[in-house]
PDB file of C-alpha atoms in Angstrom:
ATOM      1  CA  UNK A  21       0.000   0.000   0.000  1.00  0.00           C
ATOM      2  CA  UNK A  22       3.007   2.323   0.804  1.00  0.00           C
ATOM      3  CA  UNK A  23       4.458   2.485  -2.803  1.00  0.00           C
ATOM      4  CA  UNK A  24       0.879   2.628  -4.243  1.00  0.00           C
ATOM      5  CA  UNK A  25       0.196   5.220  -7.423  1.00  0.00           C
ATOM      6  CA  UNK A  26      -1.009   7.589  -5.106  1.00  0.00           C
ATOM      7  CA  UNK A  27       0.869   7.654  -2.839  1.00  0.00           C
ATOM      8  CA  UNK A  28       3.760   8.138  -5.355  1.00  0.00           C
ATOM      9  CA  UNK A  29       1.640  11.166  -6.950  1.00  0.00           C
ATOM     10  CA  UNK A  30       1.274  13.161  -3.382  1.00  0.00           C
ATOM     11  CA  UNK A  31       5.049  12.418  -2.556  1.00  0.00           C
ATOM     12  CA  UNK A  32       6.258  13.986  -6.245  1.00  0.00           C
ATOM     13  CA  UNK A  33       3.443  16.901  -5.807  1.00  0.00           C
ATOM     14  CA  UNK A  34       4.659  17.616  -2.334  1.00  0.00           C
ATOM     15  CA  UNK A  35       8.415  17.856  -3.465  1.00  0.00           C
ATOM     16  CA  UNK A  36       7.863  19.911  -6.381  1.00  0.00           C
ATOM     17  CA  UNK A  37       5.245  22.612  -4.357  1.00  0.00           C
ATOM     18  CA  UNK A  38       7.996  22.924  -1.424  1.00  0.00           C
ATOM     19  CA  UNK A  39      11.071  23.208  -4.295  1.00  0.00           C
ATOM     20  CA  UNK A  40       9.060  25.776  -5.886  1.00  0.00           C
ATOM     21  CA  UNK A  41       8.576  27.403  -3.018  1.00  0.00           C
ATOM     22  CA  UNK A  42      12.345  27.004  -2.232  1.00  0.00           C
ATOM     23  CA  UNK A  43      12.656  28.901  -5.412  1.00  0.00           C
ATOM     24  CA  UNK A  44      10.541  31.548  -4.838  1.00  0.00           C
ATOM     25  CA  UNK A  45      11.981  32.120  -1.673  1.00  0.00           C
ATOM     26  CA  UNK A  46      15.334  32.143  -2.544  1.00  0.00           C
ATOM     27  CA  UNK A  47      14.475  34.889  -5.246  1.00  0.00           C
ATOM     28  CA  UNK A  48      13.255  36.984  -2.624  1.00  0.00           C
ATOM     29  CA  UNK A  49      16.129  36.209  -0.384  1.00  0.00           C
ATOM     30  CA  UNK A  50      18.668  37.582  -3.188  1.00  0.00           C
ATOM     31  CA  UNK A  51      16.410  40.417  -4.225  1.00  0.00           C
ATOM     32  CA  UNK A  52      16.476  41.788  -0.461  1.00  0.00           C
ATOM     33  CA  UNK A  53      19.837  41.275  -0.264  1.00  0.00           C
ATOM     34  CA  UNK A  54      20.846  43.269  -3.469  1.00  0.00           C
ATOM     35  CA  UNK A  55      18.196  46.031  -2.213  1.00  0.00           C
ATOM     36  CA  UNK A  56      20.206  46.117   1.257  1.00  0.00           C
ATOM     37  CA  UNK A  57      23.624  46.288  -0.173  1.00  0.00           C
ATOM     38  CA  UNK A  58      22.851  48.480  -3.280  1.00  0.00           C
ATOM     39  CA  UNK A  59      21.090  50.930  -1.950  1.00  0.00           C
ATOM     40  CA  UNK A  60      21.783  53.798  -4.453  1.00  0.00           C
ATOM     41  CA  UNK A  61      20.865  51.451  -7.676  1.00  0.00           C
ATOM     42  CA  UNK A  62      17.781  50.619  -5.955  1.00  0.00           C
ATOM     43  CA  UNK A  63      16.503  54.559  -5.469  1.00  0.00           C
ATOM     44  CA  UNK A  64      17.367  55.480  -8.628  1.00  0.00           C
ATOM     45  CA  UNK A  65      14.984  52.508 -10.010  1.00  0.00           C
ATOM     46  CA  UNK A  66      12.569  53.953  -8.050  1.00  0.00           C
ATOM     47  CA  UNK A  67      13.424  57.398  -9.587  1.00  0.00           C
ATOM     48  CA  UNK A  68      13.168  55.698 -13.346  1.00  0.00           C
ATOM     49  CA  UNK A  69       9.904  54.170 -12.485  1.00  0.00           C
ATOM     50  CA  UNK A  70       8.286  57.710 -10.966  1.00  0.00           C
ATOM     51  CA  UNK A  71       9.654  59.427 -14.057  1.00  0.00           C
ATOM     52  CA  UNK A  72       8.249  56.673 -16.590  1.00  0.00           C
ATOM     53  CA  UNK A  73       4.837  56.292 -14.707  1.00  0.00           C
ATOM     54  CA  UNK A  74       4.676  60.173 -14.899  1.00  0.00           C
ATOM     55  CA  UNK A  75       3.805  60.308 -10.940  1.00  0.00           C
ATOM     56  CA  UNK A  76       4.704  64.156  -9.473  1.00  0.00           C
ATOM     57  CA  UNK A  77       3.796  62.664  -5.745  1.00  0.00           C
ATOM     58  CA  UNK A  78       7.280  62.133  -4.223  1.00  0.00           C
ATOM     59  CA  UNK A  79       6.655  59.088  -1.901  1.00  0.00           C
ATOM     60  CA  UNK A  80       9.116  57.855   1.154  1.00  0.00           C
ATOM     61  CA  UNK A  81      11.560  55.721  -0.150  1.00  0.00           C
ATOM     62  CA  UNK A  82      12.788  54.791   2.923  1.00  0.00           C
ATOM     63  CA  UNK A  83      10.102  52.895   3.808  1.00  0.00           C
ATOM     64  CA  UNK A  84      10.634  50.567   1.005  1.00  0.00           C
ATOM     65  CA  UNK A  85      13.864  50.117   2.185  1.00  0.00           C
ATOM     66  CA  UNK A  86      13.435  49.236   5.519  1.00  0.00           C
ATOM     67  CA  UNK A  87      11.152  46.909   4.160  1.00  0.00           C
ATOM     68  CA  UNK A  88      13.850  44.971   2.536  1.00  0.00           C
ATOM     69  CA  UNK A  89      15.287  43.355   5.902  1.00  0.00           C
ATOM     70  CA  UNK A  90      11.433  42.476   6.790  1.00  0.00           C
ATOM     71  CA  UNK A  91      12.024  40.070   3.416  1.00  0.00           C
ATOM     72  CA  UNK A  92      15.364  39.254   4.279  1.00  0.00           C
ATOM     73  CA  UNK A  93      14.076  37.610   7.683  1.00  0.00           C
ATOM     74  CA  UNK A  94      10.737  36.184   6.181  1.00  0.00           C
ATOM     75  CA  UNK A  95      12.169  34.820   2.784  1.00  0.00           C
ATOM     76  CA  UNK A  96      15.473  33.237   5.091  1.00  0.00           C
ATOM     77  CA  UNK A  97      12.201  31.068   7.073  1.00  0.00           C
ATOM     78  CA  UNK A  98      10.586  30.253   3.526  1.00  0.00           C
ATOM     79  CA  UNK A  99      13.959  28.876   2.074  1.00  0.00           C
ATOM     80  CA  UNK A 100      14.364  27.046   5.645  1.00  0.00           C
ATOM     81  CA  UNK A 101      10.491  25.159   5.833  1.00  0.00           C
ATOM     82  CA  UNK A 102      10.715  24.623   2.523  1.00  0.00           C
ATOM     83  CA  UNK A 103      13.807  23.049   2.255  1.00  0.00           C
ATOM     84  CA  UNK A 104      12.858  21.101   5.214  1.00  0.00           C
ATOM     85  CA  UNK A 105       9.748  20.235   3.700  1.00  0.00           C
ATOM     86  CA  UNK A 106      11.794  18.859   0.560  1.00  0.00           C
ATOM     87  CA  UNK A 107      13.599  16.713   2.417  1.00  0.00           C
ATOM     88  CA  UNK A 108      10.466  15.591   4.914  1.00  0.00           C
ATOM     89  CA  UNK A 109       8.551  15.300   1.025  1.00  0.00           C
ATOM     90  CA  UNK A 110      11.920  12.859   0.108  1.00  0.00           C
ATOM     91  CA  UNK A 111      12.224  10.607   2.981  1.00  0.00           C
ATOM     92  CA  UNK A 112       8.454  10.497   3.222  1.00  0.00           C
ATOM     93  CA  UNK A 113       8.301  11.457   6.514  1.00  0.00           C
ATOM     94  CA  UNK A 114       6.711  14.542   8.538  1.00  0.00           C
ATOM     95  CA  UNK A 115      10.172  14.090  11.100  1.00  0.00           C
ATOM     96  CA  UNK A 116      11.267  17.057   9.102  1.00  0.00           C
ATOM     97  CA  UNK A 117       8.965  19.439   9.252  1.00  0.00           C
ATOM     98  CA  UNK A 118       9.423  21.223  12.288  1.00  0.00           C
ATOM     99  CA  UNK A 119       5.382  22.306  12.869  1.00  0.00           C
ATOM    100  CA  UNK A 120       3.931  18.909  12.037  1.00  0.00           C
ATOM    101  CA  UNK A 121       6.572  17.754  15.191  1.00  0.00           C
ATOM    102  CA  UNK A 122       6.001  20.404  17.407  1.00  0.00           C
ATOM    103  CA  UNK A 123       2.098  20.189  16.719  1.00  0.00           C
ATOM    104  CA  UNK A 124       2.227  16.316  17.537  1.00  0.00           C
ATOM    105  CA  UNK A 125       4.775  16.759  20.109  1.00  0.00           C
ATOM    106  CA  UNK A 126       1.998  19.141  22.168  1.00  0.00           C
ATOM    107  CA  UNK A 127      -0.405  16.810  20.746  1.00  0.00           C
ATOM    108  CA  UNK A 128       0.864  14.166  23.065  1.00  0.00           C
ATOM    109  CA  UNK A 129       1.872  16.082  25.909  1.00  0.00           C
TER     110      UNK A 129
END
């Protein structure tokens, strides 16, 4: 029953959502990071856009900035679930996913 079809299917869907979402989060991870350390080449795409979009409201780019290490910390917790979900999807089991143990740890408490 364990290798069924099914079984199989959920397993390979399970891997390829969390890898995507690896991905994804990875993206955001490197785009945060490049928004951090480039600061200056970041405003002045800002700048570009405002000029092309033809907006006269100057907005607060600082607060675009400062959002940048919010994404930093929440993308580096995507990359980490997900990876660990990869590997949980992989070895079939949920030993690697750190809420499905907590949750059952409490569970059983």
């Amino acid at each position: 029953m364990e290798n069924s079809c099914m079984s199989k299917f959920v397993t390979w869907l399970l891997f390829t959502t969390n890898f995507l979402i690896f991905v994804l989060g990875l993206s955001v991870f490197g785009l945060s990071i490049w928004i951090i350390v480039d600061k200056p080449s970041f405003l002045d795409l800002f700048e570009q856009a405002g000029t092309v979009a033809d907006i006269s409201d100057s907005f607060n780019v600082e607060v675009y900035t400062s959002a940048a290490y919010i994404l930093l910390v929440v993308s580096g917790l995507v990359v980490l679930f997900s990876f660990l979900g990869c590997c949980g999807a992989a070895k079939r089991t949920s030993a690697c996913w750190p809420p499905t143990s907590l949750s059952s740890w409490q569970c059983s408490s």
